[in-house]
Amino acid sequence: MEGNHEPSLTDAEVRRIREDFPLLTGTPTVYLDSGATSQKPLAVLDAEREFYLHRNAAVHRGAHTLAVEATDAYEEARRVVAGFVGGAETELVWTSNATEAINLLAYSFSNATAGRGGEAGRRFRLGPGDEIVTTELEHHANLIPWQELAARTGAVLRWIPVDDTGALDLGAAAEVVGERTRVVAFSHVSNVTGAITDVAALVGLARAAGALTVLDACQSVPHLSVDLPALGVDFAVFSGHKMLGPTGIGALWGRTELLDAMPPFLTGGSMITKVTMETAHYLPAPTRFEAGTQRVAQAVALAEAVRYLEDVGMERIAAHEHALGQRLASGLAELEGIRLIGPPPGTARVGLAAVDVDGVHAHDVGQVLDVAGVAVRVGHHCAQPLHRALGLTASTRASGYLYTTTEDVDRFLAELAGVRSYFRVAG
Ligand SMILES: Cc1ncc(COP(=O)(O)O)c(C=O)c1O
């Protein structure tokens, strides 16, 4: 990465890391689908089990010792995960995943539009004439909730287009973001191209327009050293299962003054101070956004995942990913009949790359690779508009992580090189 001077992980260190991952030991599969979900180290599995074995109780309710211990573990997990992204515990709301976190924002904004949240909620109100801006390369999770919000409020959805390589057209962004823009939602790293967005440029445009920014950090927080407050965004979301944690846990990060001003999305137990038959008063953030029985064991296990990542060192993981990404991109660029999607080799990207194989459908590519013991993702990767913009319906994506070896990448490249001749489409 530019500006990253930490040494990459050595081959010996990556081999040592792999021993912590039960699913990666003793199986010949080359796992190159970490962009969809990561594998889990034993320490994370143990943390979840240990919680259920010794500390399980509902949090923020009971006065008994177990309930206090469980509550402490839950809130300690929040402190650890918030700190991992440069935030404070009051700034981190637990959700099921990133998708739920974006929906939480979109529904809170429409509740504000309906008049909930009083004067403080004005900031989030949208109506006809207002514009919500996203980009053409978003995961559907960062597109459809905004489409729905536009439909509910009468606001207009606009988007920053991609160029014909699949890179965001930042020149066009200056025309799309303007005085009507109220929200700018964009991803930090594309889950299809692996390219890293110029966050400062988009935050600058949004701020000049007085708009709120929402960063989809699903593919950056697991792979790069990310300081959300320093990036200048207002909100960000990420998923635990993509960063060595369990499924069922994700997070919304937001500036405290914004979270405290925003009306809640889900309502019910655990998020109130006083309830009468007519009205309810809500707790401050983050609790006001965590209605119902919380995801305690998952939060505790995600904190353990964060400790694991911090022990290895995020700067070193980022350097390793950079090396993997460049090896993938330059190896793919050399293969005949293979079109690399997104920025060319040499451009900053995480350890992820997607390709179109001329003459072979991505599902067939995936099947041949699977038989060869290489697990990749095929399809539209929940990014149909991006694929459509590039004239594609599907692509083949390889995505690595801290446990991915250079041999894994080379095996993928070697197997992919044979796919076109296997289907007799090689020239
Ligand atoms: C960039 C991006 N955004 C959002 C998501 C949605 O994540 P989840 O399904 O965990 O909510 C993903 C998952 O693939 C992603 O890659």
Tab-separated table of C-alpha atoms and ligand atoms in Angstrom:
chain	number	residue	atom	x	y	z
A	1	MET	CA	0.000	0.000	0.000
A	2	GLU	CA	1.102	3.541	-0.552
A	3	GLY	CA	2.288	4.927	2.736
A	4	ASN	CA	2.469	1.511	4.347
A	5	HIS	CA	6.006	0.752	5.407
A	6	GLU	CA	5.302	-2.244	7.605
A	7	PRO	CA	6.926	-5.452	6.374
A	8	SER	CA	4.551	-8.006	4.885
A	9	LEU	CA	3.997	-11.328	6.664
A	10	THR	CA	6.710	-13.871	5.869
A	11	ASP	CA	5.776	-17.221	4.316
A	12	ALA	CA	6.698	-18.893	7.606
A	13	GLU	CA	4.402	-16.548	9.536
A	14	VAL	CA	1.483	-17.235	7.189
A	15	ARG	CA	2.065	-20.992	7.567
A	16	ARG	CA	2.079	-20.552	11.334
A	17	ILE	CA	-1.144	-18.484	11.211
A	18	ARG	CA	-2.852	-21.233	9.192
A	19	GLU	CA	-2.324	-23.665	12.034
A	20	ASP	CA	-4.745	-21.582	14.124
A	21	PHE	CA	-7.547	-22.202	11.604
A	22	PRO	CA	-9.007	-25.723	11.930
A	23	LEU	CA	-10.690	-25.557	8.544
A	24	LEU	CA	-7.433	-24.712	6.777
A	25	THR	CA	-5.390	-27.496	8.291
A	26	GLY	CA	-5.427	-30.969	6.862
A	27	THR	CA	-7.551	-30.061	3.862
A	28	PRO	CA	-6.115	-29.522	0.417
A	29	THR	CA	-8.620	-26.814	-0.506
A	30	VAL	CA	-7.226	-23.467	-1.567
A	31	TYR	CA	-9.712	-21.110	0.073
A	32	LEU	CA	-9.980	-17.929	-1.974
A	33	ASP	CA	-13.439	-16.797	-0.881
A	34	SER	CA	-12.628	-14.704	2.177
A	35	GLY	CA	-14.371	-11.703	0.612
A	36	ALA	CA	-17.634	-13.626	1.122
A	37	THR	CA	-16.750	-14.874	4.587
A	38	SER	CA	-13.496	-15.508	6.415
A	39	GLN	CA	-12.394	-18.676	8.162
A	40	LYS	CA	-12.248	-18.593	11.978
A	41	PRO	CA	-9.296	-19.224	14.263
A	42	LEU	CA	-9.767	-21.618	17.169
A	43	ALA	CA	-9.436	-18.727	19.652
A	44	VAL	CA	-12.655	-17.200	18.280
A	45	LEU	CA	-14.559	-20.493	18.410
A	46	ASP	CA	-13.273	-21.032	21.965
A	47	ALA	CA	-14.309	-17.534	23.060
A	48	GLU	CA	-17.903	-18.134	21.984
A	49	ARG	CA	-17.988	-21.543	23.665
A	50	GLU	CA	-16.338	-20.202	26.823
A	51	PHE	CA	-18.994	-17.501	27.063
A	52	TYR	CA	-21.812	-20.050	26.876
A	53	LEU	CA	-20.037	-22.419	29.252
A	54	HIS	CA	-19.220	-19.907	31.982
A	55	ARG	CA	-20.837	-16.487	31.566
A	56	ASN	CA	-24.102	-16.936	29.683
A	57	ALA	CA	-26.945	-14.653	30.816
A	58	ALA	CA	-29.112	-11.910	29.338
A	59	VAL	CA	-27.315	-8.560	29.520
A	60	HIS	CA	-28.434	-5.160	30.847
A	61	ARG	CA	-31.344	-6.760	32.744
A	62	GLY	CA	-30.608	-9.086	35.632
A	63	ALA	CA	-29.024	-8.095	38.935
A	64	HIS	CA	-27.478	-11.539	39.553
A	65	THR	CA	-23.752	-12.200	39.268
A	66	LEU	CA	-23.910	-14.014	35.933
A	67	ALA	CA	-25.913	-11.191	34.387
A	68	VAL	CA	-23.329	-8.681	35.582
A	69	GLU	CA	-20.479	-10.785	34.177
A	70	ALA	CA	-22.244	-11.223	30.861
A	71	THR	CA	-22.962	-7.477	30.674
A	72	ASP	CA	-19.316	-6.695	31.419
A	73	ALA	CA	-18.179	-9.095	28.682
A	74	TYR	CA	-20.641	-7.563	26.212
A	75	GLU	CA	-19.572	-3.994	26.926
A	76	GLU	CA	-15.878	-4.911	26.986
A	77	ALA	CA	-16.362	-6.442	23.516
A	78	ARG	CA	-17.892	-3.173	22.351
A	79	ARG	CA	-14.900	-1.230	23.695
A	80	VAL	CA	-12.447	-3.573	21.925
A	81	VAL	CA	-14.215	-3.515	18.547
A	82	ALA	CA	-14.861	0.239	18.670
A	83	GLY	CA	-11.189	0.826	19.510
A	84	PHE	CA	-10.156	-1.352	16.564
A	85	VAL	CA	-11.711	1.188	14.177
A	86	GLY	CA	-10.521	4.220	16.151
A	87	GLY	CA	-13.854	4.835	17.889
A	88	ALA	CA	-15.292	5.058	21.395
A	89	GLU	CA	-17.761	2.558	22.850
A	90	THR	CA	-20.605	5.088	22.698
A	91	GLU	CA	-20.097	5.198	18.931
A	92	LEU	CA	-20.567	1.485	18.196
A	93	VAL	CA	-23.974	-0.145	17.753
A	94	TRP	CA	-24.145	-3.926	17.418
A	95	THR	CA	-26.193	-5.227	14.508
A	96	SER	CA	-26.551	-8.664	12.869
A	97	ASN	CA	-24.339	-7.680	9.955
A	98	ALA	CA	-23.513	-4.746	7.700
A	99	THR	CA	-26.746	-5.130	5.753
A	100	GLU	CA	-28.787	-4.633	8.906
A	101	ALA	CA	-26.611	-1.658	9.889
A	102	ILE	CA	-27.338	0.128	6.585
A	103	ASN	CA	-31.038	-0.676	6.899
A	104	LEU	CA	-30.942	0.680	10.466
A	105	LEU	CA	-29.700	4.002	9.095
A	106	ALA	CA	-32.167	4.097	6.219
A	107	TYR	CA	-35.140	3.297	8.470
A	108	SER	CA	-33.997	5.740	11.149
A	109	PHE	CA	-33.799	8.429	8.462
A	110	SER	CA	-37.331	7.653	7.303
A	111	ASN	CA	-38.592	7.637	10.881
A	112	ALA	CA	-37.062	11.118	11.202
A	113	THR	CA	-38.779	12.063	7.943
A	114	ALA	CA	-42.074	10.942	9.473
A	115	GLY	CA	-41.454	13.443	12.282
A	116	ARG	CA	-39.923	11.103	14.868
A	117	GLY	CA	-36.920	12.370	16.805
A	118	GLY	CA	-38.255	15.887	17.201
A	119	GLU	CA	-36.063	18.884	16.464
A	120	ALA	CA	-32.858	16.849	16.795
A	121	GLY	CA	-34.096	14.467	14.096
A	122	ARG	CA	-34.447	17.243	11.483
A	123	ARG	CA	-30.909	16.566	10.344
A	124	PHE	CA	-32.019	13.188	8.934
A	125	ARG	CA	-35.230	14.244	7.208
A	126	LEU	CA	-35.563	13.761	3.473
A	127	GLY	CA	-38.205	14.766	1.003
A	128	PRO	CA	-38.926	15.582	-2.633
A	129	GLY	CA	-36.072	17.664	-4.026
A	130	ASP	CA	-33.499	16.016	-1.785
A	131	GLU	CA	-30.958	13.601	-3.221
A	132	ILE	CA	-29.310	10.449	-1.903
A	133	VAL	CA	-26.058	9.608	-3.679
A	134	THR	CA	-24.456	6.189	-3.906
A	135	THR	CA	-22.144	4.628	-6.512
A	136	GLU	CA	-22.509	2.220	-9.393
A	137	LEU	CA	-20.108	-0.283	-7.841
A	138	GLU	CA	-21.904	-0.849	-4.544
A	139	HIS	CA	-22.843	-4.188	-3.060
A	140	HIS	CA	-26.649	-4.440	-3.166
A	141	ALA	CA	-26.580	-3.955	0.635
A	142	ASN	CA	-25.452	-0.371	0.061
A	143	LEU	CA	-27.869	0.284	-2.778
A	144	ILE	CA	-31.287	-1.254	-2.145
A	145	PRO	CA	-31.826	0.294	1.337
A	146	TRP	CA	-31.224	3.711	-0.279
A	147	GLN	CA	-33.591	2.905	-3.167
A	148	GLU	CA	-36.224	2.023	-0.587
A	149	LEU	CA	-35.512	5.156	1.468
A	150	ALA	CA	-35.906	7.272	-1.666
A	151	ALA	CA	-39.215	5.537	-2.428
A	152	ARG	CA	-40.489	6.126	1.124
A	153	THR	CA	-39.483	9.788	1.307
A	154	GLY	CA	-39.793	11.102	-2.253
A	155	ALA	CA	-36.056	11.846	-2.398
A	156	VAL	CA	-34.183	11.064	-5.615
A	157	LEU	CA	-31.446	8.416	-5.786
A	158	ARG	CA	-28.385	9.373	-7.826
A	159	TRP	CA	-25.086	7.580	-8.291
A	160	ILE	CA	-21.462	8.154	-9.146
A	161	PRO	CA	-20.727	6.074	-12.261
A	162	VAL	CA	-17.797	3.761	-12.938
A	163	ASP	CA	-15.509	4.091	-15.941
A	164	ASP	CA	-15.043	1.230	-18.383
A	165	THR	CA	-12.444	-0.437	-16.158
A	166	GLY	CA	-14.854	-0.532	-13.222
A	167	ALA	CA	-13.106	2.270	-11.312
A	168	LEU	CA	-15.180	5.040	-9.726
A	169	ASP	CA	-15.320	8.126	-11.935
A	170	LEU	CA	-14.342	10.759	-9.378
A	171	GLY	CA	-14.555	13.485	-12.011
A	172	ALA	CA	-18.245	12.705	-12.425
A	173	ALA	CA	-18.669	12.617	-8.632
A	174	ALA	CA	-18.254	16.393	-8.480
A	175	GLU	CA	-21.259	16.714	-10.805
A	176	VAL	CA	-23.426	14.191	-8.969
A	177	VAL	CA	-22.858	15.503	-5.429
A	178	GLY	CA	-24.348	18.970	-5.110
A	179	GLU	CA	-26.474	21.287	-3.029
A	180	ARG	CA	-29.475	18.908	-3.050
A	181	THR	CA	-27.423	15.988	-1.746
A	182	ARG	CA	-28.356	14.932	1.802
A	183	VAL	CA	-26.626	11.527	2.035
A	184	VAL	CA	-23.552	10.091	0.268
A	185	ALA	CA	-23.167	6.321	0.770
A	186	PHE	CA	-20.156	4.539	-0.709
A	187	SER	CA	-17.867	1.598	-0.097
A	188	HIS	CA	-14.296	1.909	1.149
A	189	VAL	CA	-13.157	-1.135	-0.842
A	190	SER	CA	-15.108	-2.674	-3.710
A	191	ASN	CA	-16.052	-6.317	-3.134
A	192	VAL	CA	-15.687	-6.940	-6.887
A	193	THR	CA	-12.537	-5.060	-7.892
A	194	GLY	CA	-10.709	-4.804	-4.552
A	195	ALA	CA	-9.966	-1.150	-5.372
A	196	ILE	CA	-9.619	1.294	-2.490
A	197	THR	CA	-11.844	4.362	-2.722
A	198	ASP	CA	-10.462	7.870	-2.290
A	199	VAL	CA	-12.537	8.483	0.843
A	200	ALA	CA	-11.117	11.980	1.403
A	201	ALA	CA	-12.280	13.109	-2.045
A	202	LEU	CA	-15.857	11.918	-1.499
A	203	VAL	CA	-16.018	13.175	2.102
A	204	GLY	CA	-14.792	16.570	0.826
A	205	LEU	CA	-17.597	16.736	-1.748
A	206	ALA	CA	-20.225	15.575	0.754
A	207	ARG	CA	-19.127	18.052	3.400
A	208	ALA	CA	-19.166	20.921	0.934
A	209	ALA	CA	-22.759	19.936	0.156
A	210	GLY	CA	-23.665	19.603	3.857
A	211	ALA	CA	-24.513	15.912	3.312
A	212	LEU	CA	-24.116	12.977	5.711
A	213	THR	CA	-21.618	10.291	4.702
A	214	VAL	CA	-22.099	6.535	5.128
A	215	LEU	CA	-19.088	4.301	4.542
A	216	ASP	CA	-19.542	0.623	3.713
A	217	ALA	CA	-16.360	-0.649	5.360
A	218	CYS	CA	-17.160	-4.369	4.930
A	219	GLN	CA	-14.129	-5.029	2.743
A	220	SER	CA	-11.755	-2.549	4.389
A	221	VAL	CA	-12.015	-3.052	8.162
A	222	PRO	CA	-10.971	-6.739	7.887
A	223	HIS	CA	-8.044	-6.031	5.567
A	224	LEU	CA	-6.607	-2.559	6.239
A	225	SER	CA	-5.752	-0.497	9.287
A	226	VAL	CA	-8.852	1.726	9.442
A	227	ASP	CA	-9.426	4.768	11.652
A	228	LEU	CA	-13.037	5.762	10.993
A	229	PRO	CA	-13.039	9.138	12.809
A	230	ALA	CA	-9.847	10.107	10.953
A	231	LEU	CA	-11.501	9.282	7.620
A	232	GLY	CA	-14.041	12.010	8.379
A	233	VAL	CA	-17.144	9.936	7.634
A	234	ASP	CA	-20.309	10.277	9.716
A	235	PHE	CA	-21.329	6.605	9.761
A	236	ALA	CA	-19.684	3.314	8.808
A	237	VAL	CA	-20.736	-0.333	8.786
A	238	PHE	CA	-18.931	-3.672	8.814
A	239	SER	CA	-19.616	-7.391	9.348
A	240	GLY	CA	-17.966	-9.659	11.927
A	241	HIS	CA	-17.961	-12.807	9.816
A	242	LYS	CA	-15.632	-11.231	7.228
A	243	MET	CA	-12.991	-10.439	9.888
A	244	LEU	CA	-12.501	-13.823	11.586
A	245	GLY	CA	-15.597	-13.376	13.780
A	246	PRO	CA	-18.809	-15.390	13.882
A	247	THR	CA	-21.895	-14.835	11.760
A	248	GLY	CA	-24.775	-12.926	13.335
A	249	ILE	CA	-22.753	-9.919	14.469
A	250	GLY	CA	-21.850	-6.673	12.731
A	251	ALA	CA	-21.618	-3.036	13.639
A	252	LEU	CA	-22.739	0.446	12.876
A	253	TRP	CA	-20.214	3.096	13.856
A	254	GLY	CA	-21.431	6.687	14.059
A	255	ARG	CA	-20.506	10.016	15.564
A	256	THR	CA	-22.083	10.209	19.027
A	257	GLU	CA	-23.946	13.466	18.435
A	258	LEU	CA	-25.538	11.980	15.313
A	259	LEU	CA	-26.441	8.641	16.921
A	260	ASP	CA	-27.975	10.429	19.911
A	261	ALA	CA	-30.059	12.637	17.619
A	262	MET	CA	-31.306	9.833	15.380
A	263	PRO	CA	-34.674	8.205	16.114
A	264	PRO	CA	-34.457	4.426	16.576
A	265	PHE	CA	-35.307	1.826	13.948
A	266	LEU	CA	-36.239	-1.264	15.999
A	267	THR	CA	-38.117	-0.662	19.241
A	268	GLY	CA	-38.959	-2.822	22.243
A	269	GLY	CA	-37.148	-4.046	25.324
A	270	SER	CA	-33.682	-2.902	26.444
A	271	MET	CA	-33.677	0.450	24.668
A	272	ILE	CA	-35.940	2.584	26.874
A	273	THR	CA	-35.895	4.636	30.069
A	274	LYS	CA	-39.631	5.083	30.744
A	275	VAL	CA	-42.672	3.527	29.097
A	276	THR	CA	-46.345	4.379	29.564
A	277	MET	CA	-49.301	3.004	27.599
A	278	GLU	CA	-49.004	5.980	25.258
A	279	THR	CA	-45.306	6.770	24.917
A	280	ALA	CA	-41.736	5.612	25.467
A	281	HIS	CA	-38.521	7.476	26.190
A	282	TYR	CA	-35.363	6.087	24.690
A	283	LEU	CA	-31.908	5.535	26.091
A	284	PRO	CA	-28.984	7.372	24.487
A	285	ALA	CA	-26.913	5.654	21.790
A	286	PRO	CA	-25.759	2.990	21.344
A	287	THR	CA	-28.379	1.225	23.515
A	288	ARG	CA	-31.344	2.925	21.849
A	289	PHE	CA	-30.523	0.978	18.673
A	290	GLU	CA	-30.247	-2.445	20.325
A	291	ALA	CA	-33.831	-3.483	20.970
A	292	GLY	CA	-34.437	-6.981	22.276
A	293	THR	CA	-32.131	-9.656	23.638
A	294	GLN	CA	-28.624	-8.860	22.461
A	295	ARG	CA	-26.083	-10.904	20.449
A	296	VAL	CA	-23.784	-11.368	23.386
A	297	ALA	CA	-21.747	-14.489	22.601
A	298	GLN	CA	-21.217	-13.233	19.050
A	299	ALA	CA	-19.968	-9.849	20.279
A	300	VAL	CA	-17.578	-11.534	22.698
A	301	ALA	CA	-16.253	-13.782	19.919
A	302	LEU	CA	-15.861	-10.840	17.532
A	303	ALA	CA	-13.760	-9.044	20.148
A	304	GLU	CA	-11.556	-12.130	20.270
A	305	ALA	CA	-11.228	-11.983	16.463
A	306	VAL	CA	-10.139	-8.357	16.771
A	307	ARG	CA	-7.530	-9.298	19.380
A	308	TYR	CA	-6.233	-11.959	16.998
A	309	LEU	CA	-5.971	-9.435	14.136
A	310	GLU	CA	-4.290	-6.891	16.419
A	311	ASP	CA	-1.768	-9.486	17.610
A	312	VAL	CA	-0.733	-10.138	14.011
A	313	GLY	CA	-0.893	-6.394	13.291
A	314	MET	CA	-3.247	-4.716	10.830
A	315	GLU	CA	-0.442	-2.838	9.075
A	316	ARG	CA	1.305	-6.129	8.386
A	317	ILE	CA	-1.937	-7.779	7.255
A	318	ALA	CA	-2.514	-4.839	4.909
A	319	ALA	CA	1.017	-5.215	3.515
A	320	HIS	CA	0.419	-8.948	3.009
A	321	GLU	CA	-2.889	-8.246	1.260
A	322	HIS	CA	-1.227	-5.654	-0.932
A	323	ALA	CA	1.344	-8.237	-2.010
A	324	LEU	CA	-1.387	-10.855	-2.619
A	325	GLY	CA	-3.479	-8.357	-4.584
A	326	GLN	CA	-0.583	-7.355	-6.808
A	327	ARG	CA	0.435	-10.977	-7.383
A	328	LEU	CA	-3.154	-11.811	-8.331
A	329	ALA	CA	-3.612	-8.767	-10.571
A	330	SER	CA	-0.327	-9.059	-12.433
A	331	GLY	CA	-0.695	-12.837	-12.803
A	332	LEU	CA	-4.223	-12.429	-14.183
A	333	ALA	CA	-3.236	-9.605	-16.522
A	334	GLU	CA	-0.767	-11.974	-18.190
A	335	LEU	CA	-3.318	-14.716	-18.909
A	336	GLU	CA	-4.733	-14.827	-22.428
A	337	GLY	CA	-8.482	-14.446	-22.749
A	338	ILE	CA	-8.828	-13.249	-19.161
A	339	ARG	CA	-10.090	-9.725	-18.456
A	340	LEU	CA	-9.166	-8.305	-15.087
A	341	ILE	CA	-12.036	-6.219	-13.698
A	342	GLY	CA	-11.070	-2.973	-12.030
A	343	PRO	CA	-7.823	-1.096	-11.762
A	344	PRO	CA	-4.691	-2.453	-13.476
A	345	PRO	CA	-1.777	-4.074	-11.607
A	346	GLY	CA	0.188	-1.480	-9.638
A	347	THR	CA	-2.952	0.270	-8.367
A	348	ALA	CA	-3.794	0.016	-4.659
A	349	ARG	CA	-6.095	-2.911	-3.932
A	350	VAL	CA	-6.639	-5.465	-1.192
A	351	GLY	CA	-5.934	-9.167	-1.815
A	352	LEU	CA	-8.906	-9.593	-4.098
A	353	ALA	CA	-9.410	-9.661	-7.860
A	354	ALA	CA	-12.238	-10.615	-10.214
A	355	VAL	CA	-12.043	-11.624	-13.851
A	356	ASP	CA	-14.140	-12.398	-16.866
A	357	VAL	CA	-12.975	-15.479	-18.737
A	358	ASP	CA	-13.634	-15.015	-22.430
A	359	GLY	CA	-15.983	-17.686	-23.767
A	360	VAL	CA	-16.605	-19.474	-20.443
A	361	HIS	CA	-19.412	-18.686	-18.008
A	362	ALA	CA	-18.216	-17.869	-14.494
A	363	HIS	CA	-20.182	-20.787	-13.025
A	364	ASP	CA	-18.317	-23.197	-15.309
A	365	VAL	CA	-15.020	-21.562	-14.322
A	366	GLY	CA	-15.941	-22.005	-10.669
A	367	GLN	CA	-16.812	-25.657	-11.159
A	368	VAL	CA	-13.525	-26.494	-12.871
A	369	LEU	CA	-11.608	-24.679	-10.124
A	370	ASP	CA	-13.629	-26.433	-7.440
A	371	VAL	CA	-12.792	-29.838	-8.874
A	372	ALA	CA	-9.141	-28.744	-8.752
A	373	GLY	CA	-9.563	-27.880	-5.053
A	374	VAL	CA	-9.694	-24.104	-5.462
A	375	ALA	CA	-12.696	-22.360	-3.847
A	376	VAL	CA	-13.585	-19.015	-5.454
A	377	ARG	CA	-16.764	-16.964	-5.730
A	378	VAL	CA	-18.641	-16.850	-9.020
A	379	GLY	CA	-21.681	-14.811	-10.023
A	380	HIS	CA	-22.490	-11.134	-9.699
A	381	HIS	CA	-21.220	-10.881	-6.082
A	382	CYS	CA	-24.345	-8.856	-5.151
A	383	ALA	CA	-23.180	-6.109	-7.513
A	384	GLN	CA	-25.380	-6.450	-10.588
A	385	PRO	CA	-25.227	-2.769	-11.640
A	386	LEU	CA	-21.410	-2.852	-11.731
A	387	HIS	CA	-21.402	-6.011	-13.827
A	388	ARG	CA	-24.018	-4.507	-16.153
A	389	ALA	CA	-21.930	-1.345	-16.567
A	390	LEU	CA	-19.014	-3.545	-17.678
A	391	GLY	CA	-21.159	-5.574	-20.092
A	392	LEU	CA	-21.016	-8.673	-17.874
A	393	THR	CA	-23.556	-10.798	-16.034
A	394	ALA	CA	-21.067	-12.616	-13.829
A	395	SER	CA	-17.395	-12.875	-12.939
A	396	THR	CA	-14.972	-15.091	-11.042
A	397	ARG	CA	-13.502	-13.619	-7.865
A	398	ALA	CA	-10.518	-14.752	-5.824
A	399	SER	CA	-10.127	-13.161	-2.406
A	400	GLY	CA	-7.479	-13.879	0.186
A	401	TYR	CA	-6.736	-12.958	3.766
A	402	LEU	CA	-3.936	-13.127	6.314
A	403	TYR	CA	-3.891	-16.936	6.034
A	404	THR	CA	-3.573	-16.973	2.221
A	405	THR	CA	-0.206	-18.083	0.890
A	406	THR	CA	1.510	-17.090	-2.330
A	407	GLU	CA	1.190	-20.774	-3.301
A	408	ASP	CA	-2.608	-20.421	-2.992
A	409	VAL	CA	-2.538	-17.525	-5.450
A	410	ASP	CA	-0.220	-19.379	-7.812
A	411	ARG	CA	-2.410	-22.517	-7.713
A	412	PHE	CA	-5.434	-20.391	-8.612
A	413	LEU	CA	-3.558	-18.717	-11.488
A	414	ALA	CA	-2.286	-22.055	-12.798
A	415	GLU	CA	-5.727	-23.698	-12.673
A	416	LEU	CA	-7.396	-20.654	-14.234
A	417	ALA	CA	-4.845	-20.647	-17.049
A	418	GLY	CA	-6.119	-24.075	-18.117
A	419	VAL	CA	-9.847	-23.294	-18.050
A	420	ARG	CA	-10.205	-21.935	-21.602
A	421	SER	CA	-8.423	-24.855	-23.190
A	422	TYR	CA	-10.496	-27.242	-21.026
A	423	PHE	CA	-13.607	-25.737	-22.650
A	424	ARG	CA	-11.802	-25.596	-26.025
A	425	VAL	CA	-12.235	-21.832	-26.382
A	426	ALA	CA	-8.515	-20.995	-26.295
A	427	GLY	CA	-7.329	-19.539	-29.606
B	1	LIG	C1	-18.824	-4.355	0.205
B	1	LIG	C2	-19.869	-5.150	0.937
B	1	LIG	N1	-20.889	-4.510	1.493
B	1	LIG	C3	-21.854	-5.163	2.176
B	1	LIG	C4	-21.816	-6.526	2.299
B	1	LIG	C5	-22.904	-7.209	3.063
B	1	LIG	O1	-22.394	-7.870	4.162
B	1	LIG	P1	-23.351	-8.790	5.057
B	1	LIG	O2	-23.973	-9.773	4.110
B	1	LIG	O3	-22.440	-9.433	6.028
B	1	LIG	O4	-24.352	-7.893	5.674
B	1	LIG	C6	-20.781	-7.246	1.715
B	1	LIG	C7	-20.750	-8.721	1.782
B	1	LIG	O5	-20.328	-9.383	0.863
B	1	LIG	C8	-19.764	-6.539	1.024
B	1	LIG	O6	-18.738	-7.168	0.454
